[in-house]
Coordinates of C-alpha atoms and ligand atoms in Angstrom, one line a residue:
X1 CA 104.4 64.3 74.4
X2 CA 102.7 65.8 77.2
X3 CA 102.5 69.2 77.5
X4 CA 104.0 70.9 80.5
X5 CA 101.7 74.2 80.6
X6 CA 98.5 75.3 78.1
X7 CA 97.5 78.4 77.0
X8 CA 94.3 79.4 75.9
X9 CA 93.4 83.0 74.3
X10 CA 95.6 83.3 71.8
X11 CA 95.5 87.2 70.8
X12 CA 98.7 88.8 71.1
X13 CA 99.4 88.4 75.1
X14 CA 98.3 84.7 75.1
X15 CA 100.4 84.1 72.1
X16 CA 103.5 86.0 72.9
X17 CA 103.7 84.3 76.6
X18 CA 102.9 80.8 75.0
X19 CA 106.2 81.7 72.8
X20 CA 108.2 82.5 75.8
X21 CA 107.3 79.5 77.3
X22 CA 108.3 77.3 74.0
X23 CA 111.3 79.3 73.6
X24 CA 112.4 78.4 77.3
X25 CA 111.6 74.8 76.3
X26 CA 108.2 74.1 78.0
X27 CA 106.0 71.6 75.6
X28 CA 102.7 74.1 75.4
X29 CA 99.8 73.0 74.9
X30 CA 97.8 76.2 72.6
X31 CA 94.3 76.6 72.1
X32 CA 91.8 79.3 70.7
X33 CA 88.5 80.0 70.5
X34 CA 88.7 80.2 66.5
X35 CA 91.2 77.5 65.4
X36 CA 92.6 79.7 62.8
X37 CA 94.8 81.5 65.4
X38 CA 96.3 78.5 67.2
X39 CA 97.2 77.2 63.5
X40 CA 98.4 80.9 62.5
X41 CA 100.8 81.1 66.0
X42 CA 102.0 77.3 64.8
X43 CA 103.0 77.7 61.5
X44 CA 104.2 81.4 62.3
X45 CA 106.0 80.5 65.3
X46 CA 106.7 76.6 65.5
X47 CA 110.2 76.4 65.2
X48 CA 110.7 78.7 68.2
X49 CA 109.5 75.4 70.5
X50 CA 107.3 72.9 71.0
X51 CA 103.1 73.5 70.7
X52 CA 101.0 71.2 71.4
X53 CA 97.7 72.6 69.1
X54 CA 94.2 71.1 69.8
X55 CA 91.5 72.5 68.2
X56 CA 88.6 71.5 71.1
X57 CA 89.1 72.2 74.6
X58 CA 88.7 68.7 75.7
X59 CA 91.9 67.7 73.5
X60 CA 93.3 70.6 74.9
X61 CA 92.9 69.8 78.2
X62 CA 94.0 65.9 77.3
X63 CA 97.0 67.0 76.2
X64 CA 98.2 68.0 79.4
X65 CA 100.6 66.7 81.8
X66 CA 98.9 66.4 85.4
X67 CA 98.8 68.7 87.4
X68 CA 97.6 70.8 84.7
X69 CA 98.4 74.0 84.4
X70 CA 96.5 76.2 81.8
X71 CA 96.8 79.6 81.2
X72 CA 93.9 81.5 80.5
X73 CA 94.5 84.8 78.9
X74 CA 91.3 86.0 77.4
X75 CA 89.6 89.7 78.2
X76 CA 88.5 90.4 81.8
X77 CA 85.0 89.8 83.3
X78 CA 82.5 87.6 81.1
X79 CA 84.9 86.3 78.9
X80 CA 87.1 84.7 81.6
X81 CA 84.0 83.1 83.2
X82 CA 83.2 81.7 79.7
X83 CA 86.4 80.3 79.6
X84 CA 86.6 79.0 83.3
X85 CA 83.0 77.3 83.0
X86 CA 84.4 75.2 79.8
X87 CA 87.6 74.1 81.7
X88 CA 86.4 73.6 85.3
X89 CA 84.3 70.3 84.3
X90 CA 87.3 68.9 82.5
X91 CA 89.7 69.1 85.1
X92 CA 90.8 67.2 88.0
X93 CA 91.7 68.1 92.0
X94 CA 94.9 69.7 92.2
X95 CA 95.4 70.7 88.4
X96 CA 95.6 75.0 87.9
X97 CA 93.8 77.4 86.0
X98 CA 96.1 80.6 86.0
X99 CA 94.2 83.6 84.8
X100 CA 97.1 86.1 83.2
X101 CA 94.5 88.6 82.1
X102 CA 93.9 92.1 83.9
X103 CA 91.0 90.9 86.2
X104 CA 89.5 92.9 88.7
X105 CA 90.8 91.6 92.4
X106 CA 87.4 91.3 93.8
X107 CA 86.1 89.0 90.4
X108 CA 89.6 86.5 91.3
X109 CA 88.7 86.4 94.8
X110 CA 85.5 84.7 93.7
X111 CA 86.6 82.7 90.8
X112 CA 89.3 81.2 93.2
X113 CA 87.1 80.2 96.4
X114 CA 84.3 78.7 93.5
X115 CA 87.4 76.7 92.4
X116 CA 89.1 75.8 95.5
X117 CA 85.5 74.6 96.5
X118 CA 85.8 72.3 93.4
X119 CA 89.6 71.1 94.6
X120 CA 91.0 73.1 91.8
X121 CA 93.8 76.0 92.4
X122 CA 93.1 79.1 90.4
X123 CA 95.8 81.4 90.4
X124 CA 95.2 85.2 89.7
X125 CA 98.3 86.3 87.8
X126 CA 99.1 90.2 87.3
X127 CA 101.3 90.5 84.1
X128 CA 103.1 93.5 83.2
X129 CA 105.3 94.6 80.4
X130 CA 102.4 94.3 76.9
X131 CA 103.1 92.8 74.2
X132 CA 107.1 93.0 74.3
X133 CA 107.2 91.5 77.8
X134 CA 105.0 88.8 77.4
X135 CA 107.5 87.9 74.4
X136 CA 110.7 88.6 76.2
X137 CA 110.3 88.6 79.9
X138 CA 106.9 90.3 81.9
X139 CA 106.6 91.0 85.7
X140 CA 104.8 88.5 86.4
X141 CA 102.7 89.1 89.9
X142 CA 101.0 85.8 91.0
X143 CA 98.4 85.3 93.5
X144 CA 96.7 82.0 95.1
X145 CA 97.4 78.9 96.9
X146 CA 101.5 78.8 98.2
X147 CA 101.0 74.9 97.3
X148 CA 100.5 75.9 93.3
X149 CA 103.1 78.4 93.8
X150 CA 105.7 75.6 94.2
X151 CA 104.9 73.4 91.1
X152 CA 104.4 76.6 89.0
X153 CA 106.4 79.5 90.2
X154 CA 109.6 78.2 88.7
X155 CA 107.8 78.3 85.6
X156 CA 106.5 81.6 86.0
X157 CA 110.3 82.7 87.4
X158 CA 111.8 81.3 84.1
X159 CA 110.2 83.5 81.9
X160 CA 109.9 86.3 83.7
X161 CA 112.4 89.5 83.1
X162 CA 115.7 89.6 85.0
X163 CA 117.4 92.1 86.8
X164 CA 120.7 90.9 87.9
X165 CA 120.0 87.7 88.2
X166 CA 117.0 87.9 90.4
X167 CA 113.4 86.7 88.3
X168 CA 111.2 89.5 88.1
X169 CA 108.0 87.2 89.8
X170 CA 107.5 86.1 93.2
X171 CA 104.8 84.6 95.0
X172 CA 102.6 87.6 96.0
X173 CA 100.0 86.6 98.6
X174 CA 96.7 84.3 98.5
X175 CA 93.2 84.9 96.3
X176 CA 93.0 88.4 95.1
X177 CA 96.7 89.3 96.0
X178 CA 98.6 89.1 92.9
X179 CA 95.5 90.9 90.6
X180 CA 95.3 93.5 93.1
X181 CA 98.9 94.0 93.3
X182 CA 98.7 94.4 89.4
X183 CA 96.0 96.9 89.8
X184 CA 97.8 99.2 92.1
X185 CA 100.9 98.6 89.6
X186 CA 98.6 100.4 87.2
X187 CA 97.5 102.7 89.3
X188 CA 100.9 104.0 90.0
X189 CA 101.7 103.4 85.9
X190 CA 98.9 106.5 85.4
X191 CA 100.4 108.9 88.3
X192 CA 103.9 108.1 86.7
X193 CA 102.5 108.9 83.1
X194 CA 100.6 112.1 84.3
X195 CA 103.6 113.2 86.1
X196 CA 105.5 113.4 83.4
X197 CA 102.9 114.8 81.3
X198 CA 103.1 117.4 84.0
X199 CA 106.6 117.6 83.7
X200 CA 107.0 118.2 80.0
X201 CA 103.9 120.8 79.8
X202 CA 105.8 123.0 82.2
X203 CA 109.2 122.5 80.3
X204 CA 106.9 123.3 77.1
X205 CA 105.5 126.5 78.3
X206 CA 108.1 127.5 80.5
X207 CA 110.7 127.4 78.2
X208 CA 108.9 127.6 74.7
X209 CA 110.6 124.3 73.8
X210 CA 110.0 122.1 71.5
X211 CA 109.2 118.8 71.3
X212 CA 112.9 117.5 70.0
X213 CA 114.2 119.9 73.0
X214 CA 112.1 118.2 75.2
X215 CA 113.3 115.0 74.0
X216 CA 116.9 115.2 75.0
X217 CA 116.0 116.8 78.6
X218 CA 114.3 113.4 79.1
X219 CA 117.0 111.6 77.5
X220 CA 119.6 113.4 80.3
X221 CA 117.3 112.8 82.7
X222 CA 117.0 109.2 82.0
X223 CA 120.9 109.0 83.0
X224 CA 119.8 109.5 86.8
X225 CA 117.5 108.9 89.8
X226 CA 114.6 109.0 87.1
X227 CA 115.7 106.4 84.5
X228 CA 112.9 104.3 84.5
X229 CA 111.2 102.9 80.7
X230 CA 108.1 105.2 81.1
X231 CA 111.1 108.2 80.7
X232 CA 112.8 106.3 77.9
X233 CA 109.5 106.2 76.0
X234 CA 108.7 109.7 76.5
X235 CA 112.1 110.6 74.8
X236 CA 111.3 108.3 72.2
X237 CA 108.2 109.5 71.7
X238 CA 108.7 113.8 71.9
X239 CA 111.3 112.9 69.0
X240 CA 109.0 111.4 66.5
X241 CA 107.9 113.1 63.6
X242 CA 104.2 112.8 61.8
X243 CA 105.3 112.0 58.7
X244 CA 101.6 113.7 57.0
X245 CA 102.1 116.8 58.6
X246 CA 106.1 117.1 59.6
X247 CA 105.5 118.0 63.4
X248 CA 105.9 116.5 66.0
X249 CA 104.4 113.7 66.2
X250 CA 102.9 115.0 69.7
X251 CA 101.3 117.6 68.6
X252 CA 99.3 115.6 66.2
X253 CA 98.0 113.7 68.8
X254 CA 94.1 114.6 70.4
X255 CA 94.8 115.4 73.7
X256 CA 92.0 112.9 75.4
X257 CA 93.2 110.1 77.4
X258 CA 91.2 107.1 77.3
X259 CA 91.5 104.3 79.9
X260 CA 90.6 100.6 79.9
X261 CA 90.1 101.1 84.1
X262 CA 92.5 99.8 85.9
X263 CA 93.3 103.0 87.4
X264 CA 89.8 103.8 88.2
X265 CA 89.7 100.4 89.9
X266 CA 92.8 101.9 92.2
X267 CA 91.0 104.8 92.8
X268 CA 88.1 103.4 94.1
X269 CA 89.4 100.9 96.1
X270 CA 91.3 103.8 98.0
X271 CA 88.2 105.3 98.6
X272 CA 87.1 102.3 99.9
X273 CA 89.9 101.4 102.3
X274 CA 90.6 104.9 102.9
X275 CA 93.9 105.3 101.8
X276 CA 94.9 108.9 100.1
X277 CA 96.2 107.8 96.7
X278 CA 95.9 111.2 95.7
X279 CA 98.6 111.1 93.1
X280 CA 97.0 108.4 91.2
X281 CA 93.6 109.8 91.6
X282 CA 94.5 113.0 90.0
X283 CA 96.0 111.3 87.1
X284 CA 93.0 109.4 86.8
X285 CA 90.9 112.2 87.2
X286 CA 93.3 114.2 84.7
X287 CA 92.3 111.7 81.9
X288 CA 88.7 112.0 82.6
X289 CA 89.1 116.5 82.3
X290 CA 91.2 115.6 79.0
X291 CA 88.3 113.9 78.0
X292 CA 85.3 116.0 79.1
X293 CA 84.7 117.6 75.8
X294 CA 81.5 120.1 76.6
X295 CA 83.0 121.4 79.6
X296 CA 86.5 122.2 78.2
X297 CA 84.3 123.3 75.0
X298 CA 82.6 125.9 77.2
X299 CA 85.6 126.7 79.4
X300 CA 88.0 127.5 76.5
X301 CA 88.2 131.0 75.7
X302 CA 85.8 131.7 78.7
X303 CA 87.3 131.5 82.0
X304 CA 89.6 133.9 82.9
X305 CA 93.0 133.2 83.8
X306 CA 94.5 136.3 85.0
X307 CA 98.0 134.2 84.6
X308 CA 101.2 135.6 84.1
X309 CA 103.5 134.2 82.2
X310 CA 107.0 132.1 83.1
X311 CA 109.6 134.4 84.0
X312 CA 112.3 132.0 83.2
X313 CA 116.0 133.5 83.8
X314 CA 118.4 130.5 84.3
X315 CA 117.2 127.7 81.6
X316 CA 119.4 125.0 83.7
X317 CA 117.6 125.9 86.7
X318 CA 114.6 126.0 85.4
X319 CA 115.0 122.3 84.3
X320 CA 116.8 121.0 87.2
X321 CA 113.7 122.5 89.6
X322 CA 111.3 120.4 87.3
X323 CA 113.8 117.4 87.6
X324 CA 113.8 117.3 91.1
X325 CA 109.7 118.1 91.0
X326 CA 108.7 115.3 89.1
X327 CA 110.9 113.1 91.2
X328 CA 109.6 114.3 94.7
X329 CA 106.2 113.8 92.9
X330 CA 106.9 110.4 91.6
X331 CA 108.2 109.2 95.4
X332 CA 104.7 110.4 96.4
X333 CA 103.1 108.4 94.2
X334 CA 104.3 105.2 95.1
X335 CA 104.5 106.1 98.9
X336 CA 100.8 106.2 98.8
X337 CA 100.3 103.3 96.5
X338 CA 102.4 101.8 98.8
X339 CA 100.2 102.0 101.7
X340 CA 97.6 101.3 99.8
X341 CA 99.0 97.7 99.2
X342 CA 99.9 97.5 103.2
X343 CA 96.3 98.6 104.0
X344 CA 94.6 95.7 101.3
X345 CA 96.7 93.4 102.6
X346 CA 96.0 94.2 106.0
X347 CA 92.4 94.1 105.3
X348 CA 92.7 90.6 103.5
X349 CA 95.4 88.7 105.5
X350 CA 97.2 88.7 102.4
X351 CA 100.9 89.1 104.4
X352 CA 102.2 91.0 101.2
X353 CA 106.1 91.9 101.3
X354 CA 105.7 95.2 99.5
X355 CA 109.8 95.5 99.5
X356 CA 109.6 92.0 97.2
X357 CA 106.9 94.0 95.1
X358 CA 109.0 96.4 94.3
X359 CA 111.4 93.8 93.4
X360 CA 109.5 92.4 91.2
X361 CA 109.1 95.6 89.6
X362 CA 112.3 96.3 89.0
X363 CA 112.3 95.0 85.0
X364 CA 109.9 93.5 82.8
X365 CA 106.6 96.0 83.4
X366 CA 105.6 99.4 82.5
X367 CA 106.9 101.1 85.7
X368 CA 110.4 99.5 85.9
X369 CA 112.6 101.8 87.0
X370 CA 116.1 102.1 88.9
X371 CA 114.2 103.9 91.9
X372 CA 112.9 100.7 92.8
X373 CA 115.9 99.1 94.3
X374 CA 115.4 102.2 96.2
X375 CA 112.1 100.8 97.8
X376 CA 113.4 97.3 98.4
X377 CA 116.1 98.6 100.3
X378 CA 113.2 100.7 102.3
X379 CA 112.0 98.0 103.1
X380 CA 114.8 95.5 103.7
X381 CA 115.6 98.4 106.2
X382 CA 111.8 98.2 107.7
X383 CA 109.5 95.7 106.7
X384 CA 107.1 97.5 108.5
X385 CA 107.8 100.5 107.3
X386 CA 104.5 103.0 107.8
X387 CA 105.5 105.5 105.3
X388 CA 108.3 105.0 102.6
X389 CA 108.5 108.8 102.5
X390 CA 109.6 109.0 105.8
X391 CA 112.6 106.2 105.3
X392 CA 116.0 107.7 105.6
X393 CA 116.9 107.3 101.4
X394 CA 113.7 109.2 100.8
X395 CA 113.6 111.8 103.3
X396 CA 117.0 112.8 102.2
X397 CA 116.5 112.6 98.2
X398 CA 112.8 114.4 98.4
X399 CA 114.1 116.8 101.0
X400 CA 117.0 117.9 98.4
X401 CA 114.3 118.9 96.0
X402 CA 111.6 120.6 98.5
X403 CA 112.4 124.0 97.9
X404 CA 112.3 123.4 93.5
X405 CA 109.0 121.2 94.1
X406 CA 107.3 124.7 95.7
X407 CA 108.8 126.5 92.9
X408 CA 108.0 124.8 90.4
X409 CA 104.1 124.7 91.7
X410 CA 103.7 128.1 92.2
X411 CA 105.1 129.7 89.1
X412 CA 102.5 127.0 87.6
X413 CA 99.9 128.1 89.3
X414 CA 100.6 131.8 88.6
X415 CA 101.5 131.1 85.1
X416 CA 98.0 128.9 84.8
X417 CA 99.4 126.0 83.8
X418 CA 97.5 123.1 85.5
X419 CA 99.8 120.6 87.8
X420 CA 97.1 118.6 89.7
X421 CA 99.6 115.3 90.2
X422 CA 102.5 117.6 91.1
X423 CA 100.7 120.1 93.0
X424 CA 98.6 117.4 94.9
X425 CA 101.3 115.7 95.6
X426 CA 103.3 118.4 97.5
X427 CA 99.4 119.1 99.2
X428 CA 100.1 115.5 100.7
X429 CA 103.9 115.8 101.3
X430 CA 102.8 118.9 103.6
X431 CA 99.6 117.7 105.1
X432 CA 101.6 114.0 106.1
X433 CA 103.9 116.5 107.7
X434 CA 102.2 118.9 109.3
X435 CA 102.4 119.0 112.6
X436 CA 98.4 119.7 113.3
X437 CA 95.9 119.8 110.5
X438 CA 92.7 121.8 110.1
X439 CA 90.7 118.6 110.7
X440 CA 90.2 119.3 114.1
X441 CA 87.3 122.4 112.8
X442 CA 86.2 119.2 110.5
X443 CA 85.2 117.6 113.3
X444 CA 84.1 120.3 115.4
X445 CA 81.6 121.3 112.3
X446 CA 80.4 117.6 112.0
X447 CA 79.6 117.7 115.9
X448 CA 77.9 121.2 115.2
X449 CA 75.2 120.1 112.8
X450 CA 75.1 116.3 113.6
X451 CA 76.1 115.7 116.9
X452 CA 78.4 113.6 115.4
X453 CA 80.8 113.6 118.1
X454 CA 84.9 114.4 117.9
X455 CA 88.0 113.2 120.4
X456 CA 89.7 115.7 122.7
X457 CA 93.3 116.6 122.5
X458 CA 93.9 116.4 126.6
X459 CA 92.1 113.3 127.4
X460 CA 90.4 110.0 126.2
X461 CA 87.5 109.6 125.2
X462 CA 84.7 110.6 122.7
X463 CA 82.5 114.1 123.6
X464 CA 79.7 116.4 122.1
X465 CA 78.7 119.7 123.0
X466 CA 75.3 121.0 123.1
X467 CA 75.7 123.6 120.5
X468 CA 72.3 124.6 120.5
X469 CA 71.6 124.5 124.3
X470 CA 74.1 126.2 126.9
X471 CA 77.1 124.7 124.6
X472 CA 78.7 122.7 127.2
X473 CA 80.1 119.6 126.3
X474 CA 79.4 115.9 127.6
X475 CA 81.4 112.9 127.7
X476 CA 79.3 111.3 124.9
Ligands
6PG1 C1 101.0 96.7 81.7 C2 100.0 97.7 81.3 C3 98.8 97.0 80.6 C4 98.0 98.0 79.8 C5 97.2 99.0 80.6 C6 96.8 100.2 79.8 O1 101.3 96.6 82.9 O2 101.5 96.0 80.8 O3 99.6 98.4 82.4 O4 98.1 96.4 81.6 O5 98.7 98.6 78.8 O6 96.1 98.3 81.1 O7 95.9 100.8 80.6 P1 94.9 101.9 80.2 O8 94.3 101.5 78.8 O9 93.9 102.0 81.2 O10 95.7 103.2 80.1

């Protein structure tokens, strides 16, 4: 029979997302680099469906029905080209190459106007959710042509997580869309992961708890606003115990956090665009301290800290105010990536519907998380919404925790416990708010040793003063 949809790459993700498309009875056509692996997922796996193996990539590619769909889930950059140079010659005009990997936006924009140029559709496809979600149900965040997006979002939509009902995978925008969608996914996936980081260093040394304490103050938390898998995980994991050394398991653990780079992607493109992403660029950043070994090397033991210590009286409180911290924090985060995703799309005539993104986000990938009907509704209430901070939900449910937020910063700071995603983000929270910022002597500087011109409060226009003549100023 004719397969309805290929995969090629079998490691884990390619395998796992071929076997939720048997399992939802699509014939799939499976191919590998090394033959060993397609016969290994067949013989492992074969009753769960029907695969179609082929050890060549032209029998591959023969064993497809038309329009072809192939999924190619190999390992960013060269690889995928690899892959896509084999295929491209084999295929015909209007067939789809769908790369699922974690490409870098810019590398699908190219890859799909080389391919349109060839009559082919190539759809760049965020997935989200590992190994587990590839298996059982991913967000699944596609980009390209709409016209592919009809024969194979229903595909994509059927195995896709659920949440009530609703597929967990829409159609995100053209080109680079759905990668960069991903990317921003990730981004946020670091600031949530640093925040609560944050979160359990403060209940840690505020409270002198342990790990198994921690465990359950995540595990109530997880019953409200913050439930979300990233929470769940954290309980699960603060309750783990090495079996070597009979700890807990996180303090076993070398605390340097590696990356693979999606969020340093993020972070760079909101340099680029301009957008303050400052909660996912100090998580970013955080991994990057964690990991600068000479400097904390020197610094430890060195630099003064002057700190005093948490002066903890009410326990409950003292958790609630973190509560309510992280979760002012967390709205932050996504706030900014947020705009980030309105300002790429802007940029890229993408038309993205970041209320559907947060739809889509609702189950199946690392961020899901109840708080994200929360967003959809944001925007369902403005689709133009220029800062989900300010929408009515979240003025009110980050307004409730304000006054714990600047607690729970300052005793850090005096205590010397570091906070950069919490502290930052309250930094943004009060400079989006303020009523007049300090840029204004920015500007006035920049003028004073560049000439580099600044705008007037009390009329239009664009002026420079002679600073070193007779100072007076001219339209400029
Ligand atoms: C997902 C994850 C996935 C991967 C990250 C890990 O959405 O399923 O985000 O893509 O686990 O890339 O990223 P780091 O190795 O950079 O932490």
């Amino acid at each position: 029979p004719a397969a309805q949809i290929g995969v090629t790459g079998l490691a884990v993700m390619g395998r796992n997302l071929a076997r939720n498309l048997a399992r939802h009875g699509y014939t799939v056509a499976v191919h590998n680099r090394s033959y060993a692996k397609t016969e290994s997922l067949v013989a492992d796996h074969g009753d769960e469906g029907t695969f179609v193996p082929s050890e060549s990539v032209e029998d591959f590619v023969a064993s497809l029905a038309r329009p072809r769909k192939v999924i190619v889930m190999v390992k960013a950059g060269g690889p995928t080209d690899a892959v896509i140079d084999e295929l491209v010659p084999l295929l015909d005009e209007g067939d789809i190459v769908i790369d699922a990997g974690n490409a870098h936006f810019p590398d699908t924009r190219r890859r799909e106007a080389a391919l349109k140029a060839k009559g082919l559709h190539f759809v760049g496809t965020g997935v989200s959710g590992g190994e587990e979600g590839a298996l059982n149900g991913p967000s699944i965040m596609p980009g390209g042509s709409r016209e592919s997006y009809e024969v194979l979002g229903p595909i994509l939509e059927d195995i896709s997580a659920k949440v009530d009902g609703t597929p967990c995978c829409t159609y995100v925008g053209p080109d680079g869309a759905g990668h960069f969608v991903k990317m921003v996914h990730n981004g946020i996936e670091y600031a949530d992961m640093q925040l609560i980081a944050e979160a359990y260093d403060l209940l840690k040394q505020g409270l002198g708890a342990s790990a198994a304490e921690i465990a359950d103050i995540f595990r109530t938390w997880n019953e409200g606003d913050l439930e979300s898998f990233l929470i769940e995980i954290t309980a699960e994991v603060l309750s783990q115990v090495d079996a070597e050394t009979g700890s807990a398991f996180v303090d076993v653990v070398l605390d340097q956090a590696e990356q693979k780079g999606t969020g340093r992607w993020t972070v760079q493109n909101g340099l680029d665009l301009g957008v303050p992403i400052t909660g996912i660029a100090e998580a970013t950043f955080a991994r990057a301290l964690s990991g600068s070994v000479p400097q904390r090397t020197a610094a430890v033991g060195t630099l003064p800290a002057h700190a005093q210590a948490f002066d903890v009286t009410d326990r409950e409180a003292f958790i609630e105010d973190v509560r309510l911290a992280l979760y002012a924090s967390k709205v932050v985060a996504y706030s900014q990536g947020f705009d980030q995703i309105a300002a790429a799309s802007a940029e890229n005539d993408w038309a993205i519907d970041r209320g559907a993104m947060a739809r889509i986000w609702r189950g199946g990938c690392i961020i899901r998380a109840r708080f994200l009907n929360r967003i959809t509704e944001a925007y369902e209430r403005d689709a133009d919404l220029p800062l989900l901070l300010a929408d009515e939900y979240f003025t009110g449910a980050v307004g409730n925790g304000v006054q714990a937020w600047r607690r729970v910063v300052s005793q850090a700071a005096l205590a010397g416990v570091p906070t950069p995603a919490f502290s930052s983000s309250l930094a943004y929270y009060d400079g989006v708010r303020a009523e007049r910022l300090p840029a204004s002597l920015i500007q006035a500087q920049r003028d004073f040793f560049g000439a580099h011109t600044y705008r007037r409060t009390d009329k239009d226009g664009t002026f420079h003063t002679d600073w070193s003549g007779d100072r007076t100023e001219q339209p400029a």
